[in-house]
PDB file of C-alpha atoms in Angstrom:
ATOM      1  CA  UNK A   1     -19.166   5.574 -12.590  1.00 60.00           C
ATOM      2  CA  UNK A   2     -17.664   7.923 -15.301  1.00 78.00           C
ATOM      3  CA  UNK A   3     -14.006   7.961 -16.510  1.00 86.00           C
ATOM      4  CA  UNK A   4     -11.109   5.510 -16.536  1.00 91.00           C
ATOM      5  CA  UNK A   5      -9.577   3.998 -13.828  1.00 93.00           C
ATOM      6  CA  UNK A   6      -6.818   6.203 -13.836  1.00 94.00           C
ATOM      7  CA  UNK A   7      -9.028   9.209 -14.001  1.00 95.00           C
ATOM      8  CA  UNK A   8     -10.886   8.287 -11.135  1.00 94.00           C
ATOM      9  CA  UNK A   9      -7.770   7.257  -9.281  1.00 96.00           C
ATOM     10  CA  UNK A  10      -6.522  11.029  -9.433  1.00 96.00           C
ATOM     11  CA  UNK A  11      -9.810  12.248  -8.581  1.00 96.00           C
ATOM     12  CA  UNK A  12      -9.141  10.836  -5.001  1.00 97.00           C
ATOM     13  CA  UNK A  13      -5.790  11.454  -4.690  1.00 97.00           C
ATOM     14  CA  UNK A  14      -4.236  14.662  -2.457  1.00 97.00           C
ATOM     15  CA  UNK A  15      -0.488  14.964  -2.396  1.00 97.00           C
ATOM     16  CA  UNK A  16       1.067  15.905   0.930  1.00 96.00           C
ATOM     17  CA  UNK A  17       4.134  18.061   0.423  1.00 95.00           C
ATOM     18  CA  UNK A  18       5.923  17.574   3.577  1.00 95.00           C
ATOM     19  CA  UNK A  19       6.027  13.744   3.315  1.00 96.00           C
ATOM     20  CA  UNK A  20       5.633  13.143  -0.549  1.00 97.00           C
ATOM     21  CA  UNK A  21       2.756  10.856   0.541  1.00 98.00           C
ATOM     22  CA  UNK A  22      -0.288  10.872  -2.039  1.00 98.00           C
ATOM     23  CA  UNK A  23      -3.099  10.583   0.594  1.00 97.00           C
ATOM     24  CA  UNK A  24      -6.289   8.762  -0.560  1.00 97.00           C
ATOM     25  CA  UNK A  25      -9.578  10.514  -0.101  1.00 96.00           C
ATOM     26  CA  UNK A  26     -11.773   7.675  -1.157  1.00 94.00           C
ATOM     27  CA  UNK A  27     -13.013   5.058   0.772  1.00 93.00           C
ATOM     28  CA  UNK A  28     -10.733   2.371   2.854  1.00 93.00           C
ATOM     29  CA  UNK A  29     -11.290  -1.146   4.132  1.00 93.00           C
ATOM     30  CA  UNK A  30     -11.184  -2.136   7.687  1.00 92.00           C
ATOM     31  CA  UNK A  31      -7.583  -2.321   7.925  1.00 91.00           C
ATOM     32  CA  UNK A  32      -6.711   1.232   6.741  1.00 89.00           C
ATOM     33  CA  UNK A  33      -5.801   0.574   3.133  1.00 94.00           C
ATOM     34  CA  UNK A  34      -7.628   2.650   0.301  1.00 95.00           C
ATOM     35  CA  UNK A  35      -9.977   1.125  -2.131  1.00 96.00           C
ATOM     36  CA  UNK A  36     -11.079   1.980  -5.445  1.00 96.00           C
ATOM     37  CA  UNK A  37     -13.934   0.446  -7.608  1.00 94.00           C
ATOM     38  CA  UNK A  38     -12.817  -1.503 -10.578  1.00 91.00           C
ATOM     39  CA  UNK A  39     -15.878   0.255 -12.459  1.00 86.00           C
ATOM     40  CA  UNK A  40     -18.111  -1.465 -14.792  1.00 79.00           C
ATOM     41  CA  UNK A  41     -21.192  -3.614 -14.703  1.00 80.00           C
ATOM     42  CA  UNK A  42     -19.585  -6.238 -12.558  1.00 81.00           C
ATOM     43  CA  UNK A  43     -17.204  -3.809 -10.483  1.00 87.00           C
ATOM     44  CA  UNK A  44     -15.241  -5.040  -7.557  1.00 92.00           C
ATOM     45  CA  UNK A  45     -13.436  -3.187  -4.944  1.00 94.00           C
ATOM     46  CA  UNK A  46      -9.462  -2.937  -5.684  1.00 96.00           C
ATOM     47  CA  UNK A  47      -6.739  -1.941  -3.161  1.00 97.00           C
ATOM     48  CA  UNK A  48      -5.798   1.793  -4.814  1.00 97.00           C
ATOM     49  CA  UNK A  49      -2.258   1.118  -3.713  1.00 97.00           C
ATOM     50  CA  UNK A  50      -2.072  -1.682  -5.818  1.00 97.00           C
ATOM     51  CA  UNK A  51      -3.898   0.025  -8.757  1.00 97.00           C
ATOM     52  CA  UNK A  52      -1.218   2.891  -8.115  1.00 97.00           C
ATOM     53  CA  UNK A  53       1.663   0.754  -8.828  1.00 98.00           C
ATOM     54  CA  UNK A  54      -0.058  -1.299 -11.740  1.00 97.00           C
ATOM     55  CA  UNK A  55      -0.407   1.795 -13.687  1.00 96.00           C
ATOM     56  CA  UNK A  56       2.630   3.658 -13.017  1.00 97.00           C
ATOM     57  CA  UNK A  57       5.082   1.160 -12.321  1.00 97.00           C
ATOM     58  CA  UNK A  58       4.099  -2.212 -14.018  1.00 97.00           C
ATOM     59  CA  UNK A  59       2.670  -5.800 -12.695  1.00 98.00           C
ATOM     60  CA  UNK A  60       3.287  -6.763  -9.474  1.00 97.00           C
ATOM     61  CA  UNK A  61       5.463  -9.733  -9.574  1.00 96.00           C
ATOM     62  CA  UNK A  62       3.770 -13.121  -8.520  1.00 95.00           C
ATOM     63  CA  UNK A  63       4.471 -14.057  -5.141  1.00 96.00           C
ATOM     64  CA  UNK A  64       5.436 -10.594  -4.068  1.00 97.00           C
ATOM     65  CA  UNK A  65       3.357  -7.931  -2.379  1.00 95.00           C
ATOM     66  CA  UNK A  66       3.774  -4.009  -1.954  1.00 97.00           C
ATOM     67  CA  UNK A  67       5.125  -2.505   1.261  1.00 95.00           C
ATOM     68  CA  UNK A  68       4.383   1.114   1.963  1.00 95.00           C
ATOM     69  CA  UNK A  69       8.028   2.053   2.557  1.00 95.00           C
ATOM     70  CA  UNK A  70       6.594   5.439   4.088  1.00 95.00           C
ATOM     71  CA  UNK A  71       4.510   3.376   6.709  1.00 92.00           C
ATOM     72  CA  UNK A  72       1.324   5.326   5.782  1.00 94.00           C
ATOM     73  CA  UNK A  73      -1.522   2.898   4.509  1.00 93.00           C
ATOM     74  CA  UNK A  74      -3.490   5.439   3.002  1.00 95.00           C
ATOM     75  CA  UNK A  75      -0.508   6.594   0.767  1.00 97.00           C
ATOM     76  CA  UNK A  76      -0.858   5.675  -2.974  1.00 98.00           C
ATOM     77  CA  UNK A  77       2.390   7.284  -4.063  1.00 98.00           C
ATOM     78  CA  UNK A  78       3.955   4.496  -6.543  1.00 97.00           C
ATOM     79  CA  UNK A  79       7.495   5.800  -5.528  1.00 97.00           C
ATOM     80  CA  UNK A  80       6.593   4.918  -1.669  1.00 98.00           C
ATOM     81  CA  UNK A  81       5.505   1.369  -2.772  1.00 98.00           C
ATOM     82  CA  UNK A  82       8.242  -1.612  -3.027  1.00 97.00           C
ATOM     83  CA  UNK A  83       7.252  -5.184  -4.171  1.00 97.00           C
ATOM     84  CA  UNK A  84       8.863  -7.456  -1.593  1.00 96.00           C
ATOM     85  CA  UNK A  85       8.195 -11.001  -0.445  1.00 94.00           C
ATOM     86  CA  UNK A  86       5.386 -11.471   2.441  1.00 90.00           C
ATOM     87  CA  UNK A  87       8.262 -12.381   5.036  1.00 85.00           C
ATOM     88  CA  UNK A  88      10.301  -9.186   4.232  1.00 89.00           C
ATOM     89  CA  UNK A  89       7.004  -7.032   4.259  1.00 89.00           C
ATOM     90  CA  UNK A  90       6.118  -8.571   7.834  1.00 84.00           C
ATOM     91  CA  UNK A  91       9.609  -7.725   9.328  1.00 80.00           C
ATOM     92  CA  UNK A  92       9.564  -4.217   8.130  1.00 81.00           C
ATOM     93  CA  UNK A  93       6.412  -3.705   9.979  1.00 75.00           C
ATOM     94  CA  UNK A  94       5.737  -2.901  13.217  1.00 69.00           C
ATOM     95  CA  UNK A  95       4.148  -6.474  14.501  1.00 70.00           C
ATOM     96  CA  UNK A  96       5.837  -8.709  17.346  1.00 72.00           C
ATOM     97  CA  UNK A  97       8.015 -10.369  14.555  1.00 65.00           C
ATOM     98  CA  UNK A  98       9.341  -7.292  13.568  1.00 61.00           C
ATOM     99  CA  UNK A  99       9.869  -5.996  16.963  1.00 66.00           C
ATOM    100  CA  UNK A 100      11.472  -9.209  18.061  1.00 69.00           C
ATOM    101  CA  UNK A 101      13.977  -9.145  14.813  1.00 65.00           C
ATOM    102  CA  UNK A 102      14.984  -5.701  15.495  1.00 59.00           C
ATOM    103  CA  UNK A 103      15.631  -6.485  19.512  1.00 64.00           C
ATOM    104  CA  UNK A 104      19.206  -6.524  20.878  1.00 65.00           C
ATOM    105  CA  UNK A 105      18.372  -8.740  23.832  1.00 70.00           C
ATOM    106  CA  UNK A 106      15.598 -11.277  24.641  1.00 69.00           C
ATOM    107  CA  UNK A 107      13.084 -10.315  27.428  1.00 70.00           C
ATOM    108  CA  UNK A 108      15.667 -11.982  29.909  1.00 72.00           C
ATOM    109  CA  UNK A 109      18.525 -10.053  28.388  1.00 73.00           C
ATOM    110  CA  UNK A 110      19.964 -12.463  26.557  1.00 73.00           C
ATOM    111  CA  UNK A 111      21.746 -11.464  23.093  1.00 72.00           C
TER     112      UNK A 111
END
């Protein structure tokens, strides 16, 4: 594996001009998140969006995780990533908890 982590990162990025997303062209995990090797003899797989944030924004604060504000899991644009609490990230998503939080009424029509 040749080149610095940043050089290898940029080699796998394709900017998408309409959305502003930086789409990851490398491998991804089973959840659709991009991955990049840490490099070196005892390399391990890192989440590429976390690498992007740490390279271009700074360390991810303890007890926070990154939310893709564009909702595109393969996006590694640091401008589309926001460090938020786990609860905030879940409620911004599309899962059951998020849908229930946004609902005006319950299944029975109650406010």
